[in-house]
XYZ file of C-alpha atoms in Angstrom:
724
model
C -30.328 5.563 -8.120
C -33.662 7.395 -7.845
C -35.011 4.871 -5.317
C -31.802 5.016 -3.272
C -31.848 8.825 -3.269
C -35.454 8.890 -2.082
C -34.702 6.475 0.744
C -31.443 7.907 2.151
C -32.762 11.480 2.008
C -36.418 10.807 2.798
C -38.124 12.696 5.568
C -38.625 9.557 7.657
C -36.426 6.959 5.999
C -33.224 8.940 6.607
C -33.584 8.039 10.275
C -33.885 4.368 9.331
C -30.554 4.598 7.497
C -28.884 6.168 10.532
C -30.269 3.494 12.875
C -29.092 0.695 10.560
C -25.559 2.117 10.565
C -25.558 2.465 14.344
C -26.622 -1.179 14.663
C -23.878 -2.166 12.202
C -21.308 -0.309 14.308
C -22.496 -1.999 17.473
C -22.272 -5.420 15.823
C -18.937 -4.977 14.025
C -16.863 -2.986 16.520
C -16.264 -5.943 18.874
C -15.174 -8.059 15.898
C -12.907 -5.408 14.394
C -11.182 -4.857 17.736
C -9.939 -8.467 17.573
C -8.526 -8.191 14.047
C -4.907 -7.896 15.199
C -5.238 -11.307 16.874
C -5.983 -12.910 13.506
C -3.241 -11.342 11.396
C -0.291 -13.453 10.368
C 3.142 -12.451 9.145
C 4.873 -15.822 8.864
C 7.200 -16.643 5.990
C 4.626 -18.559 3.950
C 2.110 -15.710 4.154
C 4.029 -13.540 1.683
C 5.824 -16.145 -0.445
C 4.558 -17.742 -3.660
C 3.097 -21.150 -2.890
C 5.239 -22.823 -5.565
C 8.559 -21.196 -4.619
C 11.491 -23.376 -3.582
C 12.026 -21.300 -0.456
C 8.396 -22.003 0.511
C 9.058 -25.724 0.176
C 12.086 -25.356 2.449
C 9.882 -23.751 5.102
C 7.315 -26.538 4.785
C 9.946 -29.254 5.134
C 11.511 -27.588 8.150
C 8.111 -27.324 9.836
C 6.950 -30.839 8.991
C 10.134 -32.946 8.919
C 12.305 -31.418 11.664
C 11.366 -31.561 15.329
C 12.807 -28.056 15.874
C 10.791 -26.675 12.958
C 11.847 -23.529 11.119
C 14.425 -21.620 13.120
C 15.957 -18.190 12.998
C 19.038 -16.483 14.384
C 19.973 -13.755 16.764
C 23.524 -12.428 16.826
C 25.134 -10.674 19.785
C 28.052 -8.641 18.469
C 30.816 -7.556 20.865
C 33.327 -4.889 19.807
C 36.263 -3.449 21.707
C 38.488 -1.349 19.459
C 41.383 -1.904 21.847
C 40.996 -5.665 21.570
C 38.649 -7.942 23.512
C 40.102 -8.307 27.011
C 39.796 -11.079 29.569
C 37.006 -9.118 31.256
C 35.236 -8.813 27.898
C 35.454 -12.582 27.377
C 33.997 -13.168 30.834
C 31.107 -10.832 29.970
C 30.481 -12.720 26.696
C 30.334 -16.050 28.517
C 28.171 -14.627 31.305
C 25.666 -13.216 28.796
C 25.255 -16.614 27.149
C 24.698 -18.273 30.522
C 22.169 -15.604 31.540
C 20.224 -16.041 28.302
C 20.042 -19.800 28.857
C 19.055 -19.275 32.470
C 16.241 -16.898 31.434
C 14.351 -19.952 30.222
C 11.981 -20.631 27.325
C 9.444 -18.084 28.554
C 11.946 -15.291 27.902
C 14.172 -16.629 25.087
C 13.157 -20.115 23.820
C 16.472 -21.393 22.465
C 16.295 -24.502 20.287
C 19.935 -25.289 21.071
C 22.611 -23.854 23.376
C 24.220 -20.552 22.253
C 27.314 -20.811 20.085
C 29.760 -18.717 22.111
C 33.159 -17.356 21.018
C 36.225 -18.254 23.110
C 34.396 -21.267 24.577
C 36.149 -24.659 24.334
C 35.344 -26.282 20.994
C 33.575 -23.211 19.553
C 34.230 -22.312 15.901
C 37.246 -20.069 15.493
C 35.438 -17.956 12.889
C 33.284 -16.397 15.625
C 36.255 -14.169 16.505
C 37.605 -11.580 14.061
C 41.233 -11.999 12.975
C 42.193 -8.691 14.616
C 40.681 -9.779 17.939
C 38.497 -6.682 18.224
C 35.122 -8.255 17.362
C 33.354 -11.483 18.263
C 29.764 -12.670 18.123
C 27.476 -15.189 19.804
C 24.846 -17.084 17.811
C 21.385 -17.695 19.274
C 18.996 -20.096 17.543
C 15.261 -19.715 18.239
C 12.019 -20.903 16.609
C 10.715 -18.739 13.790
C 7.819 -16.808 15.280
C 7.198 -13.372 13.795
C 4.798 -12.429 16.580
C 7.319 -13.083 19.366
C 10.764 -12.520 17.851
C 10.716 -8.832 18.689
C 10.018 -9.579 22.349
C 12.804 -12.162 22.451
C 15.211 -9.646 20.935
C 14.282 -7.091 23.584
C 14.822 -9.677 26.326
C 18.305 -10.413 24.976
C 19.109 -6.687 24.924
C 17.917 -6.324 28.497
C 20.259 -9.137 29.532
C 23.353 -7.995 27.616
C 23.031 -4.219 27.866
C 24.690 -2.079 25.228
C 28.101 -1.524 26.810
C 30.521 -3.072 29.268
C 33.553 -0.873 29.915
C 35.082 -0.079 26.519
C 33.202 -2.909 24.842
C 30.144 -2.026 22.729
C 27.367 -4.636 22.501
C 24.820 -4.968 19.691
C 21.951 -7.417 19.214
C 21.371 -7.922 15.496
C 20.292 -10.728 13.181
C 16.599 -11.580 13.005
C 16.086 -11.042 16.738
C 17.649 -7.592 16.608
C 15.810 -6.525 13.467
C 12.504 -7.815 14.855
C 13.045 -5.857 18.073
C 13.735 -2.672 16.102
C 10.756 -3.314 13.826
C 8.531 -3.706 16.896
C 9.636 -0.279 18.072
C 8.619 1.182 14.719
C 5.385 -0.730 14.161
C 4.131 -1.240 17.720
C 1.747 1.721 17.617
C 1.687 2.297 13.868
C -2.114 2.050 13.576
C -2.681 4.663 16.269
C -0.009 6.977 14.866
C -1.334 6.707 11.325
C -4.893 7.234 12.499
C -4.023 10.285 14.581
C -1.858 11.882 11.897
C -4.423 11.187 9.171
C -7.386 12.479 11.191
C -5.563 15.672 12.143
C -4.435 16.300 8.573
C -7.861 15.617 7.045
C -9.632 17.701 9.683
C -7.317 20.675 9.132
C -7.698 20.492 5.347
C -11.475 20.071 5.480
C -11.726 22.917 7.948
C -9.745 25.152 5.592
C -11.901 24.101 2.620
C -15.359 24.400 4.170
C -14.805 26.759 7.107
C -17.850 25.054 8.627
C -17.205 22.790 11.600
C -20.105 20.371 11.150
C -19.468 19.766 7.463
C -15.734 19.371 8.140
C -16.239 16.579 10.675
C -18.947 14.782 8.671
C -16.452 12.951 6.408
C -14.559 11.831 9.515
C -17.748 10.399 10.993
C -18.587 8.612 7.756
C -15.097 7.137 7.386
C -15.081 6.067 11.050
C -18.354 4.176 10.581
C -17.110 2.610 7.330
C -13.732 1.687 8.865
C -15.370 0.007 11.862
C -17.655 -2.055 9.646
C -14.807 -2.915 7.264
C -12.504 -4.167 10.023
C -15.342 -6.321 11.348
C -15.798 -7.976 7.955
C -12.036 -8.364 7.522
C -11.915 -10.114 10.901
C -14.591 -12.554 9.711
C -12.629 -13.016 6.486
C -9.504 -13.855 8.499
C -11.460 -16.238 10.747
C -12.595 -18.119 7.637
C -8.996 -19.218 7.147
C -7.807 -16.503 4.772
C -4.415 -14.886 5.225
C -4.506 -11.316 6.555
C -1.171 -9.634 7.237
C -0.538 -6.727 9.581
C 1.033 -4.789 6.686
C -2.281 -4.941 4.807
C -4.390 -3.828 7.770
C -1.988 -0.995 8.633
C -2.653 0.778 5.345
C -6.456 0.618 5.685
C -6.661 3.874 7.631
C -4.901 5.847 4.917
C -6.769 4.136 2.079
C -10.225 4.592 3.584
C -9.692 8.200 4.584
C -8.448 8.903 1.074
C -11.316 7.402 -0.901
C -13.968 8.172 1.720
C -13.089 11.847 1.780
C -13.194 11.941 -2.030
C -16.801 10.739 -2.035
C -17.724 13.177 0.706
C -16.265 16.148 -1.135
C -18.081 15.268 -4.346
C -21.490 14.878 -2.710
C -21.126 17.917 -0.444
C -20.231 20.077 -3.440
C -23.275 18.951 -5.411
C -25.543 19.267 -2.363
C -24.375 22.847 -1.932
C -25.264 23.567 -5.565
C -28.706 22.059 -5.205
C -29.469 23.918 -1.967
C -29.048 27.158 -3.911
C -31.605 25.988 -6.482
C -34.038 23.959 -4.348
C -35.559 25.209 -1.122
C -36.370 21.871 0.544
C -33.221 20.152 1.896
C -34.632 16.655 1.271
C -35.371 17.357 -2.385
C -31.973 19.005 -2.793
C -30.160 15.959 -1.408
C -32.203 13.520 -3.457
C -31.259 15.380 -6.612
C -27.608 15.550 -5.495
C -27.522 11.779 -4.933
C -29.115 11.104 -8.314
C -26.450 13.239 -9.979
C -23.324 12.191 -8.079
C -24.390 8.672 -7.137
C -23.426 7.064 -10.461
C -19.938 8.629 -10.274
C -19.435 7.487 -6.676
C -20.728 4.011 -7.539
C -18.497 3.770 -10.611
C -15.495 5.032 -8.694
C -16.062 2.661 -5.787
C -16.608 -0.349 -8.025
C -13.571 0.533 -10.121
C -11.259 0.673 -7.123
C -12.883 -2.351 -5.453
C -12.574 -4.568 -8.525
C -9.070 -3.302 -9.260
C -8.056 -4.306 -5.735
C -9.657 -7.726 -6.168
C -7.454 -8.316 -9.208
C -4.578 -8.566 -6.723
C -5.985 -11.948 -5.655
C -4.424 -13.377 -8.805
C -0.926 -12.358 -7.678
C 1.548 -15.130 -6.889
C 3.279 -13.198 -4.092
C 1.344 -13.801 -0.901
C 1.523 -10.290 0.549
C 0.177 -8.848 -2.715
C -2.658 -11.338 -3.126
C -3.731 -11.034 0.521
C -4.005 -7.246 0.219
C -6.601 -7.523 -2.565
C -9.691 -8.716 -0.644
C -8.810 -6.584 2.392
C -8.505 -3.379 0.375
C -11.619 -4.283 -1.632
C -13.682 -4.706 1.553
C -12.377 -1.356 2.829
C -13.124 0.587 -0.366
C -16.528 -1.041 -0.842
C -17.465 -0.136 2.740
C -16.398 3.465 2.136
C -18.457 3.585 -1.062
C -21.590 2.201 0.633
C -21.175 4.705 3.460
C -20.732 7.491 0.909
C -23.994 6.546 -0.824
C -26.074 5.984 2.318
C -24.765 7.361 5.603
C -23.241 10.511 4.142
C -26.402 11.819 2.409
C -28.411 10.904 5.490
C -26.188 12.948 7.810
C -26.011 15.891 5.422
C -29.788 15.885 5.063
C -30.236 15.834 8.830
C -27.838 18.769 9.193
C -29.378 20.670 6.265
C -28.316 24.269 5.740
C -27.447 24.570 9.433
C -24.516 22.236 8.820
C -22.788 24.941 6.788
C -22.773 27.413 9.690
C -21.229 29.969 9.943
C -21.141 30.189 6.114
C -24.866 29.842 5.611
C -24.835 32.275 2.713
C -23.187 29.692 0.416
C -26.292 27.485 0.644
C -28.994 30.146 0.936
C -31.933 29.461 -1.385
C -31.326 31.620 -4.464
C -32.634 30.050 -7.690
C -31.544 33.104 -9.686
C -27.912 32.721 -8.592
C -25.597 32.319 -11.625
C -24.601 28.741 -12.403
C -21.191 27.691 -11.097
C -20.570 26.135 -14.468
C -20.364 29.554 -16.098
C -17.961 31.268 -13.726
C -14.889 30.807 -11.602
C -11.160 30.376 -11.974
C -11.430 26.824 -13.271
C -13.779 27.942 -16.038
C -11.285 30.622 -17.071
C -8.444 28.116 -16.908
C -10.431 25.683 -19.066
C -11.049 28.419 -21.637
C -7.304 28.970 -21.917
C -6.583 25.245 -22.341
C -9.245 24.764 -25.006
C -8.036 27.778 -26.994
C -4.904 25.799 -27.917
C -5.693 22.164 -27.118
C -3.042 20.672 -29.416
C -0.254 22.655 -27.779
C -1.555 21.869 -24.271
C -1.763 18.158 -24.982
C 1.622 18.025 -26.723
C 3.429 19.830 -23.909
C 1.891 17.728 -21.116
C 2.497 14.436 -22.938
C 6.100 15.454 -23.656
C 6.693 16.385 -20.008
C 5.203 13.123 -18.779
C 7.248 11.136 -21.280
C 10.385 12.917 -20.090
C 9.524 12.088 -16.492
C 9.008 8.450 -17.458
C 12.651 8.271 -18.567
C 13.486 8.039 -14.872
C 12.425 4.385 -15.148
C 15.863 3.752 -16.652
C 17.326 4.314 -13.164
C 15.068 1.696 -11.532
C 16.962 -0.767 -9.352
C 15.780 -3.395 -6.885
C 17.435 -3.358 -3.465
C 16.619 -5.145 -0.213
C 19.827 -4.151 1.529
C 19.910 -4.790 5.253
C 21.102 -1.255 5.882
C 18.263 0.467 4.000
C 15.103 -0.975 5.584
C 14.989 1.628 8.356
C 15.219 5.337 7.594
C 16.915 6.131 10.901
C 19.733 4.629 12.940
C 18.873 1.418 14.823
C 20.965 -1.013 16.843
C 20.485 -3.990 14.536
C 21.874 -2.099 11.534
C 24.746 -0.670 13.596
C 25.614 -4.197 14.696
C 25.527 -5.430 11.118
C 27.897 -2.657 10.068
C 30.361 -3.824 12.737
C 29.969 -7.441 11.614
C 30.618 -6.890 7.942
C 33.763 -4.954 8.745
C 35.341 -8.158 10.066
C 33.325 -11.060 8.613
C 31.524 -12.018 5.415
C 28.322 -9.966 5.425
C 26.292 -13.144 4.913
C 26.729 -14.156 8.563
C 23.802 -11.838 9.301
C 21.326 -14.193 7.600
C 22.722 -17.582 6.520
C 20.863 -19.393 3.768
C 19.311 -22.739 4.630
C 20.222 -25.752 2.484
C 18.299 -29.012 2.841
C 20.155 -32.028 1.447
C 17.725 -34.869 0.812
C 18.149 -38.501 -0.152
C 14.951 -40.017 -1.520
C 15.975 -43.691 -1.185
C 17.080 -43.838 2.441
C 18.865 -41.941 5.215
C 21.182 -39.117 4.163
C 24.846 -39.961 4.757
C 27.875 -37.952 5.795
C 29.231 -38.436 2.279
C 26.056 -36.858 0.895
C 26.475 -33.877 3.194
C 30.166 -33.525 2.295
C 29.343 -33.589 -1.414
C 26.784 -30.788 -1.029
C 29.207 -28.748 1.077
C 31.991 -29.133 -1.488
C 29.742 -28.306 -4.454
C 28.317 -25.173 -2.859
C 31.688 -24.005 -1.518
C 32.998 -23.880 -5.072
C 30.261 -21.508 -6.238
C 30.774 -17.806 -6.819
C 29.931 -15.518 -3.891
C 29.924 -18.255 -1.227
C 32.066 -17.568 1.849
C 31.534 -20.898 3.605
C 29.099 -23.768 4.032
C 28.679 -25.413 7.435
C 26.644 -28.508 8.390
C 24.307 -27.778 11.294
C 24.326 -31.376 12.496
C 20.525 -31.439 12.353
C 18.617 -34.080 10.403
C 14.944 -34.679 9.786
C 13.001 -37.009 12.040
C 13.197 -39.796 9.453
C 16.897 -39.166 8.785
C 16.466 -38.468 5.049
C 17.225 -34.722 5.174
C 20.223 -32.855 6.573
C 20.499 -29.082 6.905
C 23.410 -26.791 6.108
C 24.082 -23.111 6.715
C 25.397 -21.288 3.676
C 27.041 -17.914 4.245
C 27.470 -15.524 1.331
C 30.324 -13.069 1.009
C 28.103 -10.014 0.438
C 25.067 -8.487 2.104
C 22.564 -11.374 1.943
C 19.712 -9.052 0.959
C 21.361 -6.987 -1.771
C 20.301 -7.649 -5.347
C 23.764 -8.944 -6.212
C 23.342 -11.699 -3.611
C 19.817 -12.505 -4.771
C 21.156 -13.013 -8.287
C 23.392 -15.819 -7.001
C 20.447 -18.004 -5.984
C 19.567 -19.499 -9.414
C 23.152 -20.644 -9.945
C 23.419 -22.076 -6.446
C 20.176 -23.985 -6.895
C 21.239 -25.355 -10.260
C 24.494 -26.609 -8.771
C 22.778 -28.848 -6.196
C 19.490 -29.847 -7.766
C 21.132 -33.041 -8.972
C 23.992 -34.146 -6.774
C 23.777 -37.745 -7.919
C 21.315 -40.621 -8.000
C 18.578 -39.979 -5.427
C 20.325 -36.926 -3.934
C 19.070 -33.351 -4.277
C 19.177 -30.133 -2.293
C 16.827 -27.195 -1.810
C 17.944 -23.667 -0.930
C 15.876 -21.359 1.262
C 16.520 -18.725 3.886
C 16.418 -14.949 3.666
C 18.335 -14.514 0.404
C 16.378 -17.208 -1.421
C 13.092 -15.930 0.021
C 13.738 -12.449 -1.317
C 14.812 -13.835 -4.692
C 11.567 -15.832 -5.009
C 9.531 -12.858 -3.828
C 11.283 -10.536 -6.275
C 10.679 -12.884 -9.198
C 7.011 -13.426 -8.326
C 6.378 -9.717 -7.873
C 7.741 -8.838 -11.293
C 5.551 -11.504 -12.899
C 2.538 -10.311 -10.898
C 2.779 -6.790 -12.301
C 2.691 -8.135 -15.855
C -0.504 -10.008 -15.006
C -2.258 -7.524 -12.740
C -1.750 -4.334 -14.758
C -3.651 -5.351 -17.922
C -6.447 -7.029 -15.950
C -6.949 -3.993 -13.726
C -7.015 -1.721 -16.781
C -9.596 -3.982 -18.443
C -11.843 -3.783 -15.383
C -11.552 0.004 -15.333
C -12.277 0.262 -19.065
C -15.483 -1.752 -18.721
C -16.808 0.317 -15.819
C -15.922 3.589 -17.538
C -17.644 2.429 -20.724
C -20.822 1.658 -18.765
C -20.719 4.951 -16.851
C -19.987 7.173 -19.855
C -21.880 5.032 -22.380
C -18.937 5.382 -24.709
C -15.940 3.396 -25.965
C -13.525 6.099 -27.077
C -13.602 8.065 -23.811
C -12.489 5.148 -21.587
C -9.485 4.469 -23.815
C -8.437 8.126 -23.705
C -8.853 8.298 -19.940
C -6.903 5.108 -19.291
C -4.122 6.261 -21.604
C -3.801 9.459 -19.574
C -3.705 7.551 -16.305
C -1.071 5.108 -17.566
C 1.117 7.945 -18.792
C 0.704 9.667 -15.451
C 1.716 6.470 -13.634
C 4.863 6.027 -15.741
C 5.837 9.655 -15.178
C 5.202 9.363 -11.438
C 7.285 6.211 -11.191
C 10.121 7.798 -13.166
C 10.193 11.016 -11.141
C 9.968 9.086 -7.863
C 12.840 6.790 -8.844
C 15.078 9.745 -9.636
C 14.159 11.578 -6.434
C 14.498 8.601 -4.092
C 17.714 7.322 -5.608
C 19.581 10.551 -6.240
C 18.084 13.035 -3.760
C 17.125 10.817 -0.834
C 20.104 8.593 -1.611
C 18.533 5.123 -1.382
C 20.212 2.376 -3.395
C 16.980 0.995 -4.860
C 13.448 -0.236 -4.192
C 11.496 -3.177 -2.891
C 10.302 -5.045 -6.008
C 6.666 -4.843 -4.863
C 6.668 -1.025 -4.902
C 5.750 -0.691 -8.617
C 2.835 -3.123 -8.195
C 1.376 -1.343 -5.166
C 2.023 2.060 -6.729
C 0.250 0.970 -9.917
C -2.845 -0.280 -8.107
C -3.129 2.728 -5.820
C -2.285 5.338 -8.437
C -4.298 3.979 -11.345
C -7.293 2.906 -9.276
C -7.404 6.019 -7.102
C -6.257 8.409 -9.820
C -9.093 7.325 -12.082
C -11.489 8.680 -9.429
C -10.880 12.260 -10.448
C -11.279 11.512 -14.112
C -14.553 9.752 -13.334
C -15.777 12.765 -11.351
C -14.824 15.101 -14.202
C -16.091 13.015 -17.112
C -19.339 11.977 -15.418
C -20.180 15.666 -15.001
C -18.970 16.424 -18.531
C -21.248 13.650 -19.851
C -24.180 15.166 -17.962
C -23.498 18.713 -19.153
C -22.748 17.616 -22.741
C -26.283 16.280 -23.131
C -27.579 19.807 -22.634
C -24.786 22.065 -23.833
C -22.579 20.055 -26.192
C -19.161 18.518 -25.653
C -17.092 21.697 -25.533
C -19.333 23.673 -23.231
C -20.045 20.551 -21.213
C -16.347 20.055 -20.523
C -15.893 23.689 -19.508
C -18.856 23.545 -17.154
C -17.597 20.265 -15.718
C -14.186 21.815 -15.118
C -15.766 24.791 -13.401
C -17.955 22.828 -10.984
C -15.608 19.910 -10.269
C -12.419 21.967 -10.136
C -12.663 22.963 -6.465
C -13.907 19.484 -5.505
C -11.212 17.520 -7.304
C -8.458 19.899 -6.252
C -9.493 19.595 -2.619
C -9.871 15.824 -2.893
C -6.489 15.477 -4.568
C -4.726 17.521 -1.919
C -6.383 15.532 0.871
C -5.670 12.147 -0.746
C -2.054 13.106 -1.434
C -1.806 14.377 2.126
C -3.167 11.163 3.643
C -0.701 9.019 1.708
C 2.138 11.380 2.542
C 1.494 10.457 6.184
C 3.192 7.153 5.307
C 6.383 9.131 4.711
C 6.535 10.000 8.400
C 7.191 6.365 9.342
C 10.916 5.538 9.656
C 10.670 2.665 7.153
C 11.928 2.881 3.577
C 9.046 0.911 2.014
C 6.292 3.099 3.463
C 8.248 6.264 2.669
C 8.674 5.228 -0.975
C 5.029 4.187 -1.395
C 3.706 7.323 0.297
C 5.906 9.564 -1.829
C 4.955 7.868 -5.105
C 1.217 7.914 -4.484
C 1.261 11.522 -3.261
C 3.198 12.710 -6.324
C 0.988 10.711 -8.684
C -2.249 12.008 -7.180
C -1.038 15.603 -7.464
C -0.100 15.051 -11.117
C -3.543 13.590 -11.802
C -5.220 16.441 -9.965
C -3.420 19.414 -11.452
C -2.271 18.233 -14.882
C -4.147 15.160 -16.107
C -7.590 16.336 -15.054
C -7.138 20.044 -15.748
C -5.059 20.032 -18.934
C -4.458 16.654 -20.555
C -7.988 15.225 -20.534
C -9.837 18.463 -21.492
C -7.357 19.077 -24.337
C -7.766 15.519 -25.640
C -11.565 15.773 -25.472
C -11.496 19.101 -27.333
C -9.348 17.643 -30.119
C -11.499 14.528 -30.496
C -14.769 16.452 -30.194
C -18.140 14.705 -30.112
C -16.529 11.456 -31.247
C -15.251 11.062 -27.678
C -18.738 9.690 -26.840
C -18.813 7.156 -29.687
C -20.902 5.101 -30.306
C -23.156 7.535 -28.465
C -23.345 11.262 -29.187
C -22.884 14.402 -27.137
C -26.637 14.913 -26.992
C -27.701 11.314 -26.428
C -26.120 8.439 -24.590
C -28.727 8.404 -21.879
C -31.976 9.953 -20.762
C -31.724 13.538 -19.533
C -33.034 13.304 -16.001
C -33.903 16.921 -15.288
C -36.683 18.069 -13.069
C -36.517 21.623 -14.362
C -38.401 20.907 -17.555
C -35.501 22.346 -19.562
C -35.065 20.622 -22.913
C -31.688 19.294 -24.021
C -29.822 21.554 -26.384
C -26.424 21.449 -27.980
C -24.528 24.717 -28.238
C -22.322 25.147 -31.281
C -18.604 24.832 -30.626
C -16.458 27.920 -31.003
C -14.565 28.177 -34.246
């Protein structure tokens, strides 16, 4: 770290660092700007490779000339009964959609239109007030939204007294496009404004406030360039993963900036030359920033082992982003701060005026007084906080998975309104029929084979009807069926039907089997994989963190204590969030991947503050003993960690502004968890635990040893006796 500090804050070499970063920006910006062209959101990209629903997708793409298809539903409702004019409008809409051609709406077969000769009678509700047209199009996540908008432009939303809704996959994709079309720009703008306001309030110095934004911008540009190259190599990169990069990088990048700026400000009071002051600041904070960055980076990489595709693809992307932020925090940030020097703190130059006789921050301030109070009764402080966190964790008992069609969007959208009309007159499963592939392995599939599969599935619980599509594979061995469930196809109760349905048709007789895919089966497989992923990822991520903490603190007891506090904080956060979202917000449940993402973000990011605190406590303990070292660490890191926690919680809370349930839930959980870590774990729980354990916290090292005291002051290490 000494060599790095000398280089990034050297009188001449600091300019070399700046030039290298400018060259990196020039090289990576053109690549990063093309990242959106390389993202993929197809079905296979987020499914487990071994899932049955994944195999259905593969067979549709490889064995059927039409490939994987999806549906759009045009729902027509006239509460006074569909009139002759209404029926003419329905027929005219279908003709107009066909006439629009494949450039506008690429139908794989003619629309299935109610009231047309030979059309299924079940397209018209028994009361005659509702009917719907079925559109079949290729599955293309990039274009479905545009096709849905084209259909809406053709049909309009009303004709006389008749209300018209476009729902199904085309309708939901169109609504999702409206939400996500400019999500990156909205997140970036909201995050930048929030961070700038908070930094301005903290520093009250314009140049220092914008420095973290500059650093994160450079790091983000470089990261997106590398992610583009990663995607070009053939790896899967989803738009959901790239959308969260802005929030993640501003969060961790600002943390590193706050830590280094705080230490630089301390050193400028003690050391007159700005280069020497920054070099000392980097030597002191560098190990904590490095440990924090590596901890989060490696924790994110653990996600690669996940079975669910969207989880595993996030790992390398997030790791590249965090690593880039860490490198920028260790190189570009000290370079810029050194160039700015004391002038960067204008108009508050007095806070960095050279004053070697100024009292140490570690012996004064509100956080020092707060720490004194906590350590006076550490057992009571620890008992109360652990009890409160355990009580909060009881909210886990209310956890419930839910993918309901009506809960994806936070606001009112046409696709959901159309679904509500549909399920008032039809089985709710018409929104997203399941796909059944009936396969004969010893020759062409026969009508008798299809009839047997239809009969078997029709007898199963929760099935409204099963209809042959008339489509067969190119070699004639596979036939497809549409299976419509009675309930909402994305509710947990419908997902739970999938294992039984699959068991019923896996062996239909000699040489005859069937596979079940489609939306319900896809969500079942995703749900199952996600739950298994958490059981694998959590212990591995904790092991990685324990190893890095042990190396940083040169201790074995301390990492175990710190990880225990973070785990307890995570469980409490999850419990509180479940209670709030279910019983205050009113949502029925959660996406099954929420706990996994919340764990990675909360544990990996939350450990940052403990690293900042304990790294400083380790440094101070070598000179002043464990008790005094912890108090001094609290005093000097208190303002930094509090500011960082508020900013990180604020950046993730930006996700709550998006009208999507998943991002709202994730943003809320991470924000709550970060605030708990900032104001309770770091300020009360950890100091109280360290006080109770005493010098043994550093075992097998000691408070005094555990590493060479790198002081330029000539002051000898000393251990102050603990208070009785």
